[in-house]
CSV table of C-alpha atoms in Angstrom, one decimal:
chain,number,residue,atom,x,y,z
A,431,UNK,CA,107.6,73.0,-28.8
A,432,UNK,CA,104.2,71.8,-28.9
A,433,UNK,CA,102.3,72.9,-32.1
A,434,UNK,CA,99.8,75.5,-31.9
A,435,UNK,CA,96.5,75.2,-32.3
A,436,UNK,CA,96.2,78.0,-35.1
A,437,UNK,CA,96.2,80.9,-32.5
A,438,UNK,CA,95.9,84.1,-33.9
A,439,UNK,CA,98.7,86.5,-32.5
A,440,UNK,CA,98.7,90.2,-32.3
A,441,UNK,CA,102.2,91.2,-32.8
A,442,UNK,CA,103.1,94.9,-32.6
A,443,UNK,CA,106.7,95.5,-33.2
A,444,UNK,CA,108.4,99.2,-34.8
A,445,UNK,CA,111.7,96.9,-35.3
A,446,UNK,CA,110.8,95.1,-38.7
A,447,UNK,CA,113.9,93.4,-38.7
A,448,UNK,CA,113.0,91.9,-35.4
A,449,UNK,CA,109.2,91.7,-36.0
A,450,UNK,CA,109.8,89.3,-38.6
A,451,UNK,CA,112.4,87.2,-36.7
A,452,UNK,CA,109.6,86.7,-34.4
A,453,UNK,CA,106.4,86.5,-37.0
A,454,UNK,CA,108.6,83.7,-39.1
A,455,UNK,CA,109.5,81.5,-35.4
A,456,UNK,CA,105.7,81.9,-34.2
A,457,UNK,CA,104.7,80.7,-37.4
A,458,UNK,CA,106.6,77.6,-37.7
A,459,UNK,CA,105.6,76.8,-34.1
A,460,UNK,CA,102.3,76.9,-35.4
A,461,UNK,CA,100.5,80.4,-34.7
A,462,UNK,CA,98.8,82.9,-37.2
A,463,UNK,CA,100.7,86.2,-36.8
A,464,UNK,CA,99.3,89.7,-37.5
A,465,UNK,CA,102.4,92.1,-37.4
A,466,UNK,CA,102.0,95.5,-36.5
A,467,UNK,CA,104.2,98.2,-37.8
A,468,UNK,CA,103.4,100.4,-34.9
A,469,UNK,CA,100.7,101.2,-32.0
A,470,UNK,CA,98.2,102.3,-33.7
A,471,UNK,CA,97.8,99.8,-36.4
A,472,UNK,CA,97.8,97.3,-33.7
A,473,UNK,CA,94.7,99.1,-32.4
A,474,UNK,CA,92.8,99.0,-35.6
A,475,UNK,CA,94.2,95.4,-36.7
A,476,UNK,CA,92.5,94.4,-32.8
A,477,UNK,CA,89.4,96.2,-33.5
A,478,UNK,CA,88.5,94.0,-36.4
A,479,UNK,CA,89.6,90.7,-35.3
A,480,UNK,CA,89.9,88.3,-32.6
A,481,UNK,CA,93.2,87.7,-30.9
A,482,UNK,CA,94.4,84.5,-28.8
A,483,UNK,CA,97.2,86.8,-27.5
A,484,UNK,CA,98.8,90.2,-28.1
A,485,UNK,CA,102.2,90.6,-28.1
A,486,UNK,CA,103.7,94.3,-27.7
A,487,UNK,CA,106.7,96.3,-27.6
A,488,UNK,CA,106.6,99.0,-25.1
A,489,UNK,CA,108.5,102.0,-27.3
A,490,UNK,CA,106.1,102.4,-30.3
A,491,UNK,CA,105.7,105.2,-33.1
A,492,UNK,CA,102.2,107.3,-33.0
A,493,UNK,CA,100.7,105.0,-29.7
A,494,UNK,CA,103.2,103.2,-27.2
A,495,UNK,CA,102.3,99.8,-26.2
A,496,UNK,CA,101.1,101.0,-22.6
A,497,UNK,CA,98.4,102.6,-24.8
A,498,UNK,CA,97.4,100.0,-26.9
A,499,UNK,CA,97.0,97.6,-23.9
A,500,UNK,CA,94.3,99.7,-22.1
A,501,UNK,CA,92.8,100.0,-25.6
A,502,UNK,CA,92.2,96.0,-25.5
A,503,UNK,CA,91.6,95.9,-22.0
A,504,UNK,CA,88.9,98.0,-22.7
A,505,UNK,CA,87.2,95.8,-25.3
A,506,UNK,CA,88.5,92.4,-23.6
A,507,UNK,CA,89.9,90.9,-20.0
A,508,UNK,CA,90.7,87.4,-21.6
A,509,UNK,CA,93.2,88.1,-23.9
A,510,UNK,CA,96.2,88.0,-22.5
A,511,UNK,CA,99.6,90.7,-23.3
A,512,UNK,CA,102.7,90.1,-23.0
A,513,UNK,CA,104.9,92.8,-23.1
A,514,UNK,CA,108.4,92.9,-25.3
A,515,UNK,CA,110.3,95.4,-24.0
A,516,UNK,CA,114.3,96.6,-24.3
A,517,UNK,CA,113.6,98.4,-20.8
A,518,UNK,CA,114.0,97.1,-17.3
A,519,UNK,CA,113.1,100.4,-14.9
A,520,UNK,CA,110.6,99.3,-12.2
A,521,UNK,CA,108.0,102.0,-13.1
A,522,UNK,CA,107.9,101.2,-16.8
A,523,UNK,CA,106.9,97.6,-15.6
A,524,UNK,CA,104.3,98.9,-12.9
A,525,UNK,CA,102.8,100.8,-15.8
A,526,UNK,CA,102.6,98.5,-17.8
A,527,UNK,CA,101.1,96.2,-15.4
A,528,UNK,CA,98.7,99.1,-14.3
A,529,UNK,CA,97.6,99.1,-18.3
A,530,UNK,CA,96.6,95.6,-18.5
A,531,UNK,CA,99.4,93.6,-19.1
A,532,UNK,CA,99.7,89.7,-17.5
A,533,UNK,CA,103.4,90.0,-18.2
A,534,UNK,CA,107.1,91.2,-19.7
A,535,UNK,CA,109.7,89.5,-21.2
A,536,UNK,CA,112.9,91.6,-21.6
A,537,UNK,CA,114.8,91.9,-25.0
A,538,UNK,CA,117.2,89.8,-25.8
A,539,UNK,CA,115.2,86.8,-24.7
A,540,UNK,CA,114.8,83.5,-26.8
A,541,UNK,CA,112.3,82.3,-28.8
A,542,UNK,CA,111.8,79.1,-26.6
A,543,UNK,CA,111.6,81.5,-23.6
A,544,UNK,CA,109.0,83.3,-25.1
A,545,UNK,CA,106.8,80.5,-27.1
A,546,UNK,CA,106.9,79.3,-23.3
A,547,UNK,CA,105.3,81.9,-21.9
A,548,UNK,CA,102.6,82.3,-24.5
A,549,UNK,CA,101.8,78.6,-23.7
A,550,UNK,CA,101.2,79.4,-20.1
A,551,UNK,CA,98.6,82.5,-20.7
A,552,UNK,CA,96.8,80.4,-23.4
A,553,UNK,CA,96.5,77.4,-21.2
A,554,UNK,CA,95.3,79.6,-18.0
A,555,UNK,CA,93.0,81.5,-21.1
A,556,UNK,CA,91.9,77.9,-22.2
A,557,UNK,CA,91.1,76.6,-18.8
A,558,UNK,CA,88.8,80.0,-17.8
A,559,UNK,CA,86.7,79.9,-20.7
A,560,UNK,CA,86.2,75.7,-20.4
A,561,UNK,CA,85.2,76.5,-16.9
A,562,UNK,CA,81.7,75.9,-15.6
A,563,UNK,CA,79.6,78.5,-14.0
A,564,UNK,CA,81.6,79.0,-10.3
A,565,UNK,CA,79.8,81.6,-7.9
A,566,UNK,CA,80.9,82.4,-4.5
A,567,UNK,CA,79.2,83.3,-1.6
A,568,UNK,CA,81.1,86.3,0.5
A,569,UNK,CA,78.9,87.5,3.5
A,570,UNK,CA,76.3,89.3,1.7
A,571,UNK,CA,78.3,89.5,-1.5
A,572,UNK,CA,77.5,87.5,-4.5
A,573,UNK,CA,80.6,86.8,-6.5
A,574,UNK,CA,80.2,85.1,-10.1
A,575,UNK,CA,83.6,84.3,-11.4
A,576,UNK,CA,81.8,83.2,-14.8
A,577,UNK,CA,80.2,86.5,-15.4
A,578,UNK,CA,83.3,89.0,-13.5
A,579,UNK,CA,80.6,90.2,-11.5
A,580,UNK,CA,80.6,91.2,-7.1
A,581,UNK,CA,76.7,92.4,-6.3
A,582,UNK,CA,75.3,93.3,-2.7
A,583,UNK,CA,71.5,93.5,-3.0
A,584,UNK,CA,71.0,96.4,-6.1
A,585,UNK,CA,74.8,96.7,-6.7
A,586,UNK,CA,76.9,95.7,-8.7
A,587,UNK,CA,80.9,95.9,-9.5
A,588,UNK,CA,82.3,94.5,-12.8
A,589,UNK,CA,85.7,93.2,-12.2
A,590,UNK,CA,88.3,92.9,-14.5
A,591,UNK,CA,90.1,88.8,-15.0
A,592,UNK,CA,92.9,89.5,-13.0
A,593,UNK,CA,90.5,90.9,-9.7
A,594,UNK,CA,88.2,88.0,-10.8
A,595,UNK,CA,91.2,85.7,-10.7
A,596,UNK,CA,92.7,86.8,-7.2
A,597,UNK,CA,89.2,86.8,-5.9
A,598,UNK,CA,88.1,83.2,-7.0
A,599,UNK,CA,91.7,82.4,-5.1
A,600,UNK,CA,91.1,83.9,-2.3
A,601,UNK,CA,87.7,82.7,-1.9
A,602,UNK,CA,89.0,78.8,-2.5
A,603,UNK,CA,91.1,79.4,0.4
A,604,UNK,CA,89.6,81.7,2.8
A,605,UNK,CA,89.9,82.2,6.4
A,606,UNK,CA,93.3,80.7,6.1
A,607,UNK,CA,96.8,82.6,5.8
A,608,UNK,CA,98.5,82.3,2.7
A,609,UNK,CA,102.0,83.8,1.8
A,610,UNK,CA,102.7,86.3,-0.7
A,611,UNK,CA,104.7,84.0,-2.9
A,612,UNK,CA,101.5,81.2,-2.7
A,613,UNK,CA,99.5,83.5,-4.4
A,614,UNK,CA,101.6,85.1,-6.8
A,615,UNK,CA,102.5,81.8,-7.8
A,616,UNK,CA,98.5,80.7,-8.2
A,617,UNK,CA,97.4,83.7,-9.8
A,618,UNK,CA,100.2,85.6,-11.7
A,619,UNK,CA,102.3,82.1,-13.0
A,620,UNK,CA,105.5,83.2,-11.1
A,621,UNK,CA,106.9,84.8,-7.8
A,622,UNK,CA,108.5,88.2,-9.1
A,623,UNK,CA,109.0,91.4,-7.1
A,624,UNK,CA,107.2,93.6,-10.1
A,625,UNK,CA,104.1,91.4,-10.1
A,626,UNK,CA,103.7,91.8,-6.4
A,627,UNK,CA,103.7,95.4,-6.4
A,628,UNK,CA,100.6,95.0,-9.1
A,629,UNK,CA,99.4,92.4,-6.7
A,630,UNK,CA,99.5,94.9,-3.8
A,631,UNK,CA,97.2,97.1,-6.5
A,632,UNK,CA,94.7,94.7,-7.0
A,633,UNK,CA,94.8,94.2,-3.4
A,634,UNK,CA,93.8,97.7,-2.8
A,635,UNK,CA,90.9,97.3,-5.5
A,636,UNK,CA,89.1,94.1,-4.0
A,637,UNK,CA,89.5,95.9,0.0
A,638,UNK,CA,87.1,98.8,-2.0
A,639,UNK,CA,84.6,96.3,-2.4
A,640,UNK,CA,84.8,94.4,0.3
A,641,UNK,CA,83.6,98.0,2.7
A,642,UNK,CA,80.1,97.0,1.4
A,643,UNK,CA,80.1,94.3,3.7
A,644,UNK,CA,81.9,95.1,7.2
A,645,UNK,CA,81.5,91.4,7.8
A,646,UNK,CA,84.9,90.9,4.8
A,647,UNK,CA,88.3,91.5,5.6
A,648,UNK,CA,91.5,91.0,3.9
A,649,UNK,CA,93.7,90.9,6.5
A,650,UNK,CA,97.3,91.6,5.8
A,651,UNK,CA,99.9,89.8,7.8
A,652,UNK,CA,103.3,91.6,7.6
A,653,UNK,CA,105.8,89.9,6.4
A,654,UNK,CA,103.8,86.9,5.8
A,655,UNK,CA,101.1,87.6,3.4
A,656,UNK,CA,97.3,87.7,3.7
A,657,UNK,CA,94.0,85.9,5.3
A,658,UNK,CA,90.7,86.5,3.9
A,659,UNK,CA,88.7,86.5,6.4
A,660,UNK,CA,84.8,85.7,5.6
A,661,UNK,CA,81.8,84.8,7.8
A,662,UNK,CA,81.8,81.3,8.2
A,663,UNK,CA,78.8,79.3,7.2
């Protein structure tokens, strides 16, 4: 595995036993580890420092990781989380997809598995922040992916990085269908039935915006996928 750049991780994990297992292989791949006992002290270890990546197990004493990811979603939408979790039941995984996190990675997994997956959110974390200003043009909506802003004349909607993500995709390849799997794929890293139910959500959130301008659609097409359909210049 590729050496680490000296990313600081957040790592909240109730299991020491296992915490450490993990802390000890993230450090010799190169990372600085913070590990978290429980939820809360993962909240207050977040508050005063700045993570590359938060790692978190679901099942937590005093606050459970659903809780501590809406926490950091509050203060950031770069930072990725990756949830460790022991449980597999679809609505724990919509929640905690609905709380902020990019992705899960179900215990037992193996180290290589996950130092994998941390790559792939800090490269995609990497790339965004080396990214020049890109604004879009959307009828009369104003999209800045650099500043996670939509405005129409005197409004304005903040969007989180995953609607900013979907949106700058959507926008690349407008007026055009593209298949479910396509944009899972370009946005989320992977074509998995979970992440397309949160895809379906953020689908929901972008249509609210787009009724500002009737001149927007994002058509679905049934058992295909979607078009977004914009006025064409």
């Amino acid at each position: 595995m590729q050496q680490a750049s000296k990313v600081k991780v957040l790592l909240a994990e109730d299991d020491l036993s296992l915490g450490y297992v993990i802390k000890d292989n993230l450090i010799d791949a190169g990372y600085e580890v913070v590990l978290c006992p429980d939820g809360q002290a993962a909240i207050e270890k977040f508050d005063k420092n700045e993570f590359g990546i938060c790692l978190l197990d679901v099942m937590m004493p005093n606050k459970d990781g659903f809780a501590v990811a809406k926490k950091i979603r509050q203060q950031s939408d770069m930072v990725p989380i990756l949830f460790l979790t022991a449980r597999s039941m679809e609505e724990d995984k919509l929640k905690g997809f609905q709380s902020g996190a990019d992705d899960y990675i179900t215990k037992p997994f193996s180290m290589q598995e996950l130092l994998m997956r941390m790559e792939v959110f800090l490269r995609r974390t990497r790339k965004m922040h080396s990214e020049r200003t890109v604004n879009f043009t959307i009828g009369q909506l104003n999209f800045s992916y650099t500043d996670l802003k939509l405005t129409i004349g005197q409004e304005v909607f903040n969007l989180t990085q995953k609607e900013a993500d979907l949106l700058k995709f959507l926008c690349e390849h407008s007026n055009r269908i593209l298949k479910r799997e396509e944009v899972l794929l370009n946005v989320w890293g992977k074509d998995d039935y979970f992440l397309g139910r949160s895809m379906d959500v953020f689908i929901t959130k972008l249509r609210k915006y787009f009724k500002a301008d009737p001149q927007v659609n994002l058509e679905t097409i049934h058992g295909v996928g979607f078009r977004f359909n914009t006025p064409q210049a």
